[in-house]
Coordinates of N, CA and C in Angstrom, one line a residue:
M1481 N -18.6 6.1 8.7 CA -19.3 4.8 9.0 C -18.1 3.9 8.6
V1482 N -17.9 3.1 9.3 CA -16.6 1.9 8.8 C -17.0 1.2 7.8
N1483 N -16.5 0.9 6.7 CA -15.9 0.1 5.6 C -16.6 -1.3 6.0
D1484 N -17.6 -2.0 5.3 CA -18.1 -3.6 5.7 C -17.2 -4.2 5.1
R1485 N -16.3 -3.7 4.2 CA -15.2 -5.0 4.2 C -14.8 -5.5 5.4
Q1486 N -14.6 -4.9 6.7 CA -13.8 -5.7 7.5 C -14.6 -6.8 8.1
S1487 N -15.8 -7.0 7.3 CA -16.5 -7.9 8.0 C -16.2 -9.4 7.2
L1488 N -15.4 -9.2 6.0 CA -15.3 -10.3 5.4 C -14.8 -11.1 5.7
D1489 N -14.6 -12.7 5.7 CA -13.6 -13.9 5.7 C -12.8 -13.6 5.4
L1490 N -11.5 -13.4 5.6 CA -10.3 -13.6 5.1 C -8.8 -14.6 5.2
T1491 N -10.0 -15.5 5.9 CA -9.1 -16.7 6.1 C -8.7 -17.5 4.6
T1492 N -9.2 -17.7 3.9 CA -9.1 -18.4 2.8 C -7.6 -17.6 2.2
F1493 N -7.5 -16.5 2.3 CA -6.2 -15.6 1.7 C -4.7 -16.1 2.7
A1494 N -5.2 -16.5 3.6 CA -4.1 -17.5 4.3 C -3.1 -18.8 3.5
L1495 N -4.2 -18.9 2.7 CA -4.3 -20.5 2.0 C -3.2 -20.3 0.7
S1496 N -1.1 -20.0 1.0 CA -0.9 -19.8 -0.3 C -1.2 -21.4 -1.4
P1497 N -0.9 -20.9 -2.5 CA -1.0 -22.1 -4.1 C 0.0 -23.0 -3.5
A1498 N -0.5 -24.3 -3.5 CA 0.4 -25.5 -3.4 C 0.9 -25.6 -2.6
G1499 N 0.9 -24.5 -1.0 CA 1.4 -24.5 -0.1 C 2.8 -23.8 0.3
G1500 N 3.0 -23.2 -1.0 CA 4.1 -22.5 -1.3 C 4.6 -21.2 -0.5
E1501 N 5.4 -20.6 0.1 CA 5.6 -19.2 0.4 C 5.6 -18.2 -0.5
V1502 N 5.2 -17.0 -0.3 CA 5.8 -15.7 -0.7 C 6.7 -15.5 -0.6
E1503 N 7.5 -15.0 -1.9 CA 8.9 -14.3 -1.3 C 9.0 -13.2 -0.9
W1504 N 10.2 -12.7 -0.5 CA 9.8 -11.5 0.5 C 10.9 -10.6 0.2
R1505 N 10.9 -9.4 -0.7 CA 11.9 -8.9 -1.0 C 12.0 -7.2 -0.3
I1506 N 13.9 -7.2 0.0 CA 13.7 -5.5 0.7 C 14.9 -4.7 -0.3
S1507 N 14.0 -3.8 -0.9 CA 15.4 -3.2 -2.2 C 16.0 -1.9 -0.7
A1508 N 17.1 -1.9 -1.0 CA 18.2 -0.6 -0.3 C 17.6 0.0 -1.5
G1509 N 17.7 1.2 -1.0 CA 18.0 2.9 -2.1 C 16.6 2.9 -2.7
S1510 N 16.6 4.2 -3.8 CA 15.5 4.2 -4.2 C 15.2 3.8 -5.5
V1511 N 14.1 3.4 -6.1 CA 14.0 2.7 -6.9 C 13.5 3.2 -8.2
P1512 N 13.4 4.0 -9.5 CA 12.7 4.5 -10.5 C 11.5 3.6 -10.6
Y1513 N 10.5 4.7 -10.6 CA 9.0 3.9 -10.4 C 8.7 2.9 -12.0
P1514 N 9.6 3.5 -12.8 CA 8.9 3.2 -14.6 C 9.9 1.3 -14.2
E1515 N 11.0 1.5 -13.8 CA 11.6 0.2 -13.6 C 10.7 -0.7 -12.2
A1516 N 10.4 -0.2 -11.5 CA 9.4 -1.0 -10.6 C 7.9 -1.4 -11.1
V1517 N 7.5 -0.7 -12.2 CA 6.3 -1.1 -12.8 C 6.7 -1.8 -14.2
T1518 N 8.2 -2.2 -14.4 CA 8.0 -3.2 -15.7 C 8.7 -4.4 -14.8
E1519 N 9.1 -4.4 -13.3 CA 9.0 -5.8 -12.8 C 8.4 -6.1 -12.3
M1520 N 7.1 -5.5 -11.9 CA 5.5 -5.7 -11.4 C 5.2 -6.9 -12.6
E1521 N 5.2 -6.3 -13.8 CA 4.3 -6.7 -14.7 C 4.7 -8.1 -15.0
A1522 N 6.5 -8.1 -14.9 CA 7.0 -8.9 -15.9 C 6.4 -10.6 -14.6
R1523 N 6.9 -9.8 -13.8 CA 6.5 -10.9 -12.6 C 5.0 -11.4 -12.2
A1524 N 4.4 -11.0 -12.3 CA 3.1 -11.1 -12.0 C 3.1 -12.3 -13.2
A1525 N 3.1 -11.5 -14.8 CA 3.1 -12.5 -16.1 C 3.5 -14.0 -15.8
A1526 N 4.4 -13.8 -14.7 CA 5.5 -15.5 -14.6 C 4.6 -16.3 -13.7
I1527 N 3.9 -15.5 -12.5 CA 3.2 -16.1 -11.6 C 2.1 -16.6 -12.1
A1528 N 1.2 -15.6 -13.2 CA 0.2 -16.6 -13.9 C 0.5 -17.6 -14.8
E1529 N 1.3 -17.9 -15.4 CA 2.2 -19.0 -16.0 C 2.5 -20.1 -14.9
G1530 N 2.7 -19.8 -13.5 CA 3.3 -21.2 -13.0 C 4.8 -21.1 -12.6
K1531 N 5.4 -19.9 -13.0 CA 6.9 -20.2 -13.5 C 7.2 -19.2 -12.5
A1532 N 7.0 -18.9 -11.6 CA 7.6 -18.1 -10.2 C 6.6 -18.1 -9.3
A1533 N 7.3 -17.5 -8.0 CA 6.3 -17.9 -6.5 C 5.7 -16.7 -6.6
E1534 N 4.9 -16.2 -5.9 CA 4.2 -15.3 -5.0 C 5.2 -14.0 -4.3
L1535 N 5.1 -12.9 -4.5 CA 6.0 -11.8 -4.4 C 5.3 -10.7 -3.6
V1536 N 6.1 -9.9 -2.3 CA 5.9 -8.7 -1.9 C 7.6 -8.2 -1.9
W1537 N 7.1 -7.1 -2.5 CA 8.6 -6.1 -2.6 C 8.7 -5.0 -2.0
L1538 N 9.0 -4.5 -1.3 CA 9.4 -3.6 -0.1 C 10.1 -2.1 -1.0
L1539 N 9.8 -1.3 -1.0 CA 10.7 -0.8 -1.4 C 10.3 1.2 -1.2
E1540 N 11.3 2.3 -1.5 CA 11.0 3.2 -1.3 C 11.1 4.0 -2.7
H1541 N 10.5 5.3 -3.6 CA 10.5 5.7 -4.2 C 11.2 7.2 -4.5
P1542 N 12.1 7.9 -5.7 CA 12.6 9.5 -5.6 C 10.6 9.8 -5.7
P1543 N 10.8 11.4 -5.3 CA 9.7 11.8 -5.1 C 9.1 12.2 -6.6
L1544 N 8.0 11.7 -6.3 CA 7.1 11.0 -7.8 C 5.7 11.3 -7.5
Y1545 N 5.0 11.8 -8.3 CA 3.2 11.3 -8.2 C 3.0 10.5 -9.3
T1546 N 1.5 9.4 -8.8 CA 1.0 8.5 -9.7 C -0.5 8.9 -9.8
S1547 N -1.1 8.9 -10.9 CA -2.4 9.0 -11.2 C -3.3 7.7 -11.9
G1548 N -3.9 6.9 -11.0 CA -4.5 6.0 -11.4 C -5.4 5.8 -11.8
T1549 N -6.8 4.9 -12.5 CA -7.7 5.1 -13.4 C -8.6 5.8 -13.2
S1550 N -8.9 6.2 -12.2 CA -9.8 7.8 -11.8 C -9.1 9.0 -11.4
G1551 N -7.9 8.8 -11.8 CA -7.4 10.4 -11.5 C -7.7 11.0 -12.6
K1552 N -7.7 12.4 -12.3 CA -7.9 13.9 -12.3 C -6.9 14.9 -12.5
Q1553 N -6.3 15.5 -13.9 CA -5.9 16.5 -13.8 C -6.0 17.1 -13.0
A1554 N -6.8 17.9 -12.4 CA -7.2 19.3 -12.0 C -6.8 18.7 -10.6
D1555 N -6.6 17.6 -10.2 CA -6.1 17.6 -8.7 C -4.5 17.5 -8.6
L1556 N -4.0 17.7 -9.9 CA -2.5 17.8 -10.0 C -2.3 19.5 -9.5
L1557 N -1.9 20.0 -8.4 CA -2.5 21.6 -8.3 C -1.1 21.8 -8.7
E1558 N 0.5 21.2 -8.7 CA 1.4 22.0 -9.0 C 2.5 21.2 -9.4
P1559 N 3.1 20.9 -10.6 CA 3.7 19.8 -11.3 C 5.2 20.1 -10.7
R1560 N 5.4 19.5 -9.2 CA 6.6 19.4 -8.5 C 7.4 18.6 -9.1
F1561 N 6.7 17.7 -9.1 CA 7.7 16.0 -9.4 C 7.4 15.6 -10.4
P1562 N 7.6 14.4 -11.0 CA 7.2 14.2 -12.2 C 6.1 13.1 -12.1
L1563 N 5.1 13.0 -13.1 CA 3.9 12.1 -12.5 C 3.8 11.5 -13.5
F1564 N 3.3 10.0 -12.9 CA 3.4 9.1 -14.0 C 1.7 8.3 -14.1
T1565 N 1.3 8.2 -15.0 CA 0.0 7.6 -14.9 C 0.0 5.9 -15.4
T1566 N -0.7 5.8 -14.2 CA -0.7 4.4 -14.5 C -2.1 3.1 -14.2
G1567 N -1.7 2.1 -14.0 CA -3.0 1.5 -14.6 C -3.9 0.9 -13.2
R1568 N -3.2 1.3 -12.4 CA -3.7 0.7 -10.5 C -5.0 1.7 -10.3
G1569 N -5.8 0.9 -9.3 CA -7.6 1.6 -9.0 C -6.8 3.1 -8.6
G1570 N -8.0 4.0 -8.3 CA -7.8 5.1 -7.1 C -7.1 6.8 -8.3
Q1571 N -6.7 7.3 -7.2 CA -6.7 8.6 -8.2 C -5.2 9.0 -8.1
L1572 N -4.6 11.0 -7.8 CA -3.8 11.2 -7.3 C -3.0 10.2 -6.0
T1573 N -1.6 9.9 -5.8 CA -1.5 10.1 -4.8 C 0.7 10.0 -4.7
Y1574 N 0.9 10.4 -3.7 CA 2.9 10.9 -3.7 C 3.7 9.9 -3.3
H1575 N 4.3 9.2 -3.8 CA 5.6 8.4 -3.0 C 6.9 9.2 -2.9
G1576 N 7.4 8.9 -2.3 CA 8.9 9.4 -2.5 C 9.7 8.9 -0.7
P1577 N 10.5 9.1 -0.7 CA 11.5 8.9 0.4 C 10.6 8.8 2.0
G1578 N 11.2 8.0 3.0 CA 10.5 7.7 4.2 C 8.9 7.3 4.0
Q1579 N 8.8 6.9 2.9 CA 7.7 6.1 2.4 C 7.4 4.7 2.3
R1580 N 7.1 3.7 3.1 CA 7.2 2.4 2.8 C 6.3 2.0 1.6
V1581 N 6.8 1.5 0.3 CA 5.9 1.0 -0.4 C 6.1 -0.5 -0.9
A1582 N 4.8 -1.3 -0.8 CA 4.7 -2.4 -0.4 C 3.8 -3.5 -1.9
Y1583 N 4.5 -4.0 -2.7 CA 4.0 -4.1 -3.6 C 3.5 -5.6 -4.0
V1584 N 2.5 -6.1 -4.1 CA 2.2 -7.2 -3.9 C 1.9 -7.7 -4.6
M1585 N 2.2 -9.2 -5.4 CA 2.0 -10.1 -6.7 C 1.3 -11.5 -5.9
L1586 N 0.1 -11.5 -6.4 CA -0.3 -12.7 -5.2 C -1.1 -13.3 -6.5
D1587 N -1.6 -15.1 -6.7 CA -2.4 -15.4 -7.5 C -3.8 -15.5 -7.1
L1588 N -4.4 -14.9 -6.8 CA -5.7 -14.9 -6.5 C -6.9 -16.0 -6.8
K1589 N -6.6 -16.6 -8.1 CA -7.2 -17.2 -8.8 C -7.1 -18.2 -7.9
R1590 N -5.9 -19.0 -7.6 CA -5.7 -19.8 -6.8 C -5.9 -19.7 -5.1
R1591 N -5.8 -18.4 -4.6 CA -6.6 -18.3 -3.0 C -7.5 -18.3 -3.0
R1592 N -8.4 -16.9 -3.7 CA -9.5 -16.6 -3.5 C -9.9 -15.3 -5.1
P1593 N -10.5 -15.3 -5.8 CA -11.0 -15.0 -6.6 C -12.2 -13.6 -6.2
D1594 N -11.6 -13.0 -5.6 CA -12.4 -11.7 -5.1 C -11.5 -11.0 -4.9
V1595 N -12.2 -9.7 -5.6 CA -11.1 -8.5 -5.4 C -11.5 -7.9 -4.0
R1596 N -13.0 -7.7 -4.0 CA -13.8 -7.2 -2.8 C -12.9 -7.4 -1.4
A1597 N -12.9 -8.8 -1.3 CA -12.0 -9.6 -0.2 C -10.4 -9.2 0.0
Y1598 N -10.2 -9.2 -1.2 CA -8.5 -8.8 -1.4 C -8.3 -7.3 -1.0
V1599 N -9.3 -6.3 -1.2 CA -8.8 -5.2 -0.6 C -8.9 -5.1 1.0
A1600 N -10.0 -5.6 1.4 CA -10.2 -6.1 2.7 C -9.1 -6.7 3.4
G1601 N -8.3 -7.5 2.8 CA -6.8 -8.1 3.4 C -6.3 -7.4 3.6
L1602 N -5.8 -6.1 2.5 CA -4.8 -5.4 2.2 C -5.1 -4.4 3.5
E1603 N -6.3 -3.9 3.6 CA -6.8 -3.2 4.5 C -6.8 -3.4 6.0
E1604 N -6.7 -4.4 5.7 CA -6.6 -5.4 7.5 C -5.2 -5.7 7.8
W1605 N -4.2 -6.1 6.8 CA -2.5 -5.9 6.8 C -2.2 -4.8 7.4
I1606 N -2.8 -3.8 6.6 CA -2.2 -2.3 7.3 C -2.4 -1.7 8.8
I1607 N -3.9 -2.4 9.0 CA -4.4 -2.2 10.5 C -3.5 -2.5 11.0
R1608 N -3.6 -3.8 11.4 CA -2.5 -4.7 12.3 C -0.7 -4.5 12.2
T1609 N -0.2 -3.8 11.0 CA 0.9 -3.3 11.0 C 1.0 -2.1 12.1
L1610 N 0.1 -1.1 12.0 CA 0.1 -0.2 13.0 C -0.3 -0.5 13.9
D1611 N -1.4 -1.8 14.4 CA -1.5 -1.9 15.8 C 0.1 -2.3 16.3
A1612 N 1.0 -2.9 15.5 CA 1.8 -2.9 16.6 C 2.9 -1.6 17.0
F1613 N 2.6 -0.6 16.5 CA 2.9 0.7 16.8 C 1.8 1.1 17.5
N1614 N 0.7 0.9 18.7 CA -0.1 1.6 19.0 C -0.9 2.2 18.4
V1615 N -0.7 2.3 16.7 CA -1.8 3.4 16.1 C -3.3 2.5 15.7
R1616 N -4.6 3.0 16.0 CA -5.3 2.8 15.6 C -6.0 3.2 13.9
G1617 N -5.4 2.3 13.3 CA -6.0 2.5 11.7 C -7.3 2.1 11.5
E1618 N -8.2 2.6 10.6 CA -9.4 2.5 10.4 C -10.0 2.1 9.1
R1619 N -10.8 1.8 8.8 CA -11.5 1.7 6.9 C -12.4 2.7 6.9
R1620 N -13.0 3.3 5.9 CA -13.5 4.7 5.5 C -14.3 4.1 4.8
E1621 N -15.6 4.3 4.8 CA -16.8 3.7 3.2 C -16.5 4.3 2.2
D1622 N -16.7 5.9 2.3 CA -16.4 6.4 1.3 C -14.7 7.4 1.1
R1623 N -14.1 6.7 1.7 CA -12.5 7.1 1.1 C -11.4 5.9 1.3
V1624 N -10.8 5.8 0.7 CA -9.7 4.9 0.1 C -8.6 5.1 1.4
G1625 N -8.3 3.9 2.1 CA -6.8 3.9 2.2 C -7.5 3.7 4.0
V1626 N -6.3 3.8 4.8 CA -6.7 3.7 6.0 C -6.3 4.9 6.8
W1627 N -7.2 5.5 7.7 CA -7.2 6.7 8.5 C -6.9 6.2 10.1
V1628 N -6.2 7.8 10.5 CA -6.2 7.4 12.0 C -7.0 8.8 12.0
R1629 N -7.9 8.7 13.3 CA -9.1 9.8 13.6 C -7.3 11.0 14.7
R1630 N -7.8 12.4 14.1 CA -7.0 13.8 14.8 C -7.6 14.5 15.5
P1631 N -8.4 14.1 16.6 CA -8.9 14.9 17.4 C -8.1 16.2 18.1
D1632 N -7.0 15.7 17.9 CA -6.1 16.9 18.7 C -6.5 17.9 17.5
K1633 N -6.7 17.7 16.2 CA -6.9 18.8 15.0 C -8.2 19.9 15.0
G1634 N -9.3 19.0 16.0 CA -10.5 19.4 15.7 C -11.5 17.8 15.7
A1635 N -12.7 18.4 16.1 CA -13.8 17.4 15.8 C -13.9 16.8 14.1
G1636 N -14.0 15.6 14.2 CA -14.4 15.3 12.6 C -13.0 15.2 12.2
Y1637 N -11.9 15.5 12.3 CA -10.9 15.4 11.8 C -9.7 14.2 11.5
E1638 N -9.3 13.9 10.4 CA -8.4 12.3 10.3 C -7.8 12.6 9.3
D1639 N -6.6 11.7 9.1 CA -5.8 11.5 8.7 C -5.1 10.4 7.8
K1640 N -4.8 10.7 6.6 CA -4.4 8.9 6.1 C -3.2 9.2 6.1
I1641 N -3.0 7.8 6.5 CA -1.7 7.1 6.9 C -1.3 6.2 5.1
A1642 N -2.0 5.7 5.4 CA -1.5 4.5 4.0 C -2.9 4.6 3.2
A1643 N -2.1 4.3 1.9 CA -3.1 4.8 0.9 C -2.6 2.5 0.1
I1644 N -4.2 2.5 -0.7 CA -4.2 1.5 -1.2 C -4.7 1.7 -2.7
G1645 N -3.9 1.3 -3.7 CA -4.1 1.0 -5.4 C -3.7 -0.3 -5.6
V1646 N -4.7 -1.3 -6.2 CA -4.1 -2.4 -6.8 C -4.6 -2.7 -8.4
R1647 N -4.2 -3.2 -8.9 CA -4.4 -3.5 -10.2 C -4.4 -5.1 -10.5
L1648 N -5.3 -6.0 -11.3 CA -4.9 -7.8 -11.4 C -5.4 -7.9 -13.1
R1649 N -4.3 -8.5 -13.3 CA -4.4 -9.0 -14.4 C -3.9 -10.7 -14.5
R1650 N -5.1 -11.2 -15.5 CA -4.9 -12.7 -15.1 C -5.1 -13.3 -13.7
W1651 N -5.7 -12.6 -12.7 CA -6.5 -12.7 -11.4 C -5.0 -13.1 -10.2
V1652 N -3.8 -12.1 -10.9 CA -2.5 -11.8 -10.1 C -2.8 -10.2 -10.0
S1653 N -2.4 -10.1 -8.3 CA -2.6 -8.5 -8.1 C -0.6 -8.2 -8.4
F1654 N -0.8 -6.6 -8.8 CA 0.4 -6.1 -8.6 C -0.1 -4.3 -8.4
H1655 N 0.8 -3.7 -8.3 CA 0.6 -2.9 -7.2 C 0.3 -2.7 -5.7
G1656 N 0.4 -2.3 -4.7 CA -0.5 -2.6 -3.6 C -0.6 -1.3 -2.6
I1657 N 0.5 -1.1 -1.7 CA 0.2 -0.5 -0.9 C 1.0 0.7 -0.6
A1658 N 1.0 1.6 0.6 CA 2.1 2.6 0.8 C 1.8 3.1 2.4
I1659 N 3.0 3.2 3.0 CA 2.6 3.3 4.7 C 3.6 4.6 4.8
N1660 N 2.9 5.6 5.1 CA 3.8 6.9 5.5 C 4.3 6.7 6.9
V1661 N 6.1 6.4 7.0 CA 6.6 6.5 8.1 C 7.0 7.6 8.6
E1662 N 8.2 8.0 7.7 CA 8.5 9.3 7.8 C 8.6 10.6 6.5
P1663 N 7.9 11.0 5.7 CA 8.5 11.1 4.6 C 7.8 12.7 4.6
D1664 N 8.4 13.7 3.7 CA 8.2 15.1 3.6 C 6.1 15.1 3.0
L1665 N 5.9 15.2 4.2 CA 4.3 15.7 4.3 C 4.0 16.9 3.3
S1666 N 4.7 17.6 3.2 CA 4.2 18.8 2.3 C 4.3 18.8 1.0
H1667 N 4.8 17.4 0.4 CA 4.7 17.3 -0.8 C 3.8 16.9 -1.2
F1668 N 2.4 16.3 0.0 CA 1.3 16.0 -0.8 C 0.4 17.2 -1.0
S1669 N 1.2 18.2 -0.4 CA 0.3 19.6 -0.7 C 0.4 20.2 -2.3
A1670 N 0.9 19.6 -3.4 CA 0.9 19.8 -4.6 C -0.5 18.8 -5.3
I1671 N -1.0 17.8 -4.6 CA -2.3 17.2 -5.3 C -3.3 17.6 -4.4
V1672 N -4.2 17.1 -4.8 CA -5.8 16.6 -4.0 C -5.2 14.9 -3.8
P1673 N -4.9 14.6 -2.7 CA -4.6 13.3 -2.5 C -5.9 12.2 -2.6
C1674 N -5.6 11.4 -3.5 CA -6.8 10.6 -4.0 C -8.3 11.1 -3.7
G1675 N -8.2 12.1 -4.2 CA -9.1 13.3 -5.0 C -10.3 13.9 -3.5
V1676 N -9.5 13.5 -2.5 CA -10.3 14.2 -1.2 C -9.8 15.6 -0.7
A1677 N -10.3 16.3 -1.0 CA -10.4 17.7 -1.1 C -11.1 18.2 0.5
D1678 N -11.6 17.6 1.2 CA -12.1 18.3 2.6 C -11.4 18.5 3.6
P1679 N -10.9 19.8 3.9 CA -9.8 20.3 4.4 C -9.9 19.3 6.3
R1680 N -10.9 18.9 6.6 CA -10.9 18.0 7.7 C -9.7 16.6 7.9
Y1681 N -10.0 16.1 6.1 CA -9.1 14.9 5.6 C -7.5 15.1 5.5
G1682 N -6.8 14.8 6.1 CA -5.2 15.2 5.5 C -4.4 14.2 5.5
V1683 N -3.1 14.1 5.7 CA -2.3 13.4 5.6 C -1.4 12.9 7.0
T1684 N -0.8 12.1 7.5 CA 0.1 11.9 8.6 C 1.1 10.6 8.2
S1685 N 1.7 10.3 9.2 CA 2.6 9.5 9.3 C 3.0 9.0 10.4
L1686 N 3.7 8.1 10.8 CA 3.9 7.5 12.3 C 4.6 8.4 12.9
V1687 N 6.0 9.2 12.2 CA 6.5 9.7 12.9 C 5.9 11.5 13.2
D1688 N 5.2 11.7 12.7 CA 4.4 12.9 12.6 C 3.1 12.4 13.5
L1689 N 2.6 11.8 14.1 CA 2.1 11.4 15.2 C 3.1 10.9 16.4
G1690 N 4.1 11.3 16.4 CA 5.2 11.3 17.9 C 5.6 10.2 17.3
L1691 N 6.1 9.3 16.7 CA 6.6 7.8 17.4 C 8.1 7.8 16.6
P1692 N 8.9 7.3 17.1 CA 10.1 7.6 16.3 C 10.8 6.3 16.3
V1693 N 10.0 5.6 15.2 CA 10.1 4.3 14.5 C 11.1 4.5 13.2
T1694 N 11.8 3.3 12.7 CA 12.1 3.3 11.4 C 11.8 2.6 10.7
M1695 N 12.4 2.5 9.1 CA 11.5 1.9 8.0 C 12.0 0.3 8.5
E1696 N 13.3 -0.1 8.9 CA 13.1 -1.4 9.7 C 12.5 -1.8 10.9
D1697 N 11.6 -0.9 11.8 CA 11.0 -1.6 12.6 C 9.6 -1.8 11.8
V1698 N 9.4 -0.9 11.0 CA 7.9 -1.0 9.8 C 8.2 -2.3 9.3
D1699 N 8.8 -2.9 8.7 CA 9.5 -4.1 7.9 C 9.2 -5.0 8.5
V1700 N 9.8 -5.0 9.9 CA 9.3 -6.2 10.7 C 7.9 -6.3 11.1
A1701 N 7.3 -5.7 11.5 CA 5.9 -5.1 11.7 C 4.9 -6.2 10.7
L1702 N 5.0 -5.3 8.7 CA 4.9 -5.4 7.7 C 4.7 -7.2 7.7
R1703 N 5.9 -7.6 7.9 CA 6.1 -9.0 7.6 C 5.1 -10.1 8.5
Q1704 N 5.6 -9.4 10.3 CA 4.6 -10.3 10.7 C 3.2 -10.3 10.7
A1705 N 2.4 -9.2 10.6 CA 1.1 -9.1 10.3 C 0.5 -9.3 8.5
F1706 N 1.8 -9.8 7.6 CA 1.3 -10.1 6.4 C 0.9 -11.8 6.6
E1707 N 1.9 -12.0 7.0 CA 1.8 -13.6 7.7 C 0.9 -13.9 8.1
Q1708 N -0.3 -13.2 9.3 CA -1.5 -12.9 9.9 C -2.5 -13.3 8.9
V1709 N -2.5 -12.5 7.6 CA -3.7 -12.0 6.7 C -3.1 -13.0 5.7
F1710 N -2.0 -13.0 4.8 CA -2.2 -13.7 3.9 C -1.2 -15.2 3.6
G1711 N -0.6 -15.9 4.9 CA 0.4 -17.0 5.0 C 2.1 -16.5 5.1
A1712 N 2.1 -17.7 4.9 CA 3.9 -17.7 5.3 C 4.8 -16.8 4.4
T1713 N 5.8 -16.6 4.3 CA 7.0 -15.5 3.6 C 8.1 -16.1 3.4
N1714 N 9.0 -16.1 2.6 CA 10.2 -16.6 2.5 C 11.1 -15.3 2.0
M1715 N 12.5 -15.0 3.3 CA 13.3 -13.6 3.1 C 13.7 -14.2 1.8
R1716 N 14.3 -13.2 1.4 CA 14.9 -12.8 0.2 C 16.1 -12.1 0.6
L1717 N 17.3 -11.6 0.7 CA 18.6 -11.4 1.0 C 18.1 -9.7 0.4
P1718 N 18.1 -8.9 1.3 CA 17.9 -7.7 0.8 C 18.9 -6.9 -0.3
E1719 N 18.6 -6.7 -1.2 CA 19.2 -5.9 -2.7 C 19.8 -4.5 -2.0
A1720 N 21.3 -4.3 -2.6 CA 22.1 -3.5 -2.8 C 21.2 -2.3 -3.2
A1721 N 21.9 -1.3 -2.6 CA 21.3 0.2 -3.2 C 22.2 0.3 -4.6
T1722 N 21.4 1.0 -5.6 CA 22.3 0.8 -6.8 C 22.7 2.8 -7.2

């Protein structure tokens, strides 16, 4: 069943506070997870205090697993990579090279203080991004994230192509989304991704679907789709790899 979040009016999210633009940042190289969390928390606090602009931060992580507020230890089948307990919503997921992570720091108090609508906005952002590559992403009422149908695998088979996990502090969002561009999908086999154990529901990526896209292609599509849903952005020069 398609989630009824898709029916929510998202237009108010496109109204940036005080007419400002969202900073758009891309980090080259691999960003350690603890470093990213520290930066997100500091930026979210500054946004809440009116001392910094809203931010979308695109990056990749080294191979790792994160466990959200609903995470279960039993869903870690093999401690193949470091596991970080985090305050975002959701269960266990994988991050690693070839996956575009987008951390989103928006002031929802000034835009629209509605968590359900915000998650619907993130879903819509992902769906519009995938549409740029002629991939139909869909919501599911009983499963978090964005999914694609896989009739090539059998009747009723679907794969997750993007994950969502958010946290709010003083109505400023952080954490965000992750889209599988070309990660090593075998790395998901050491966990029960997002607690979904049904063998009909797996994981996929754009390249796994036969699309020879690059991370740069996805970044362009992400920015275009973001501006359609959440409003204008201001590009910051890409950060050099460390």
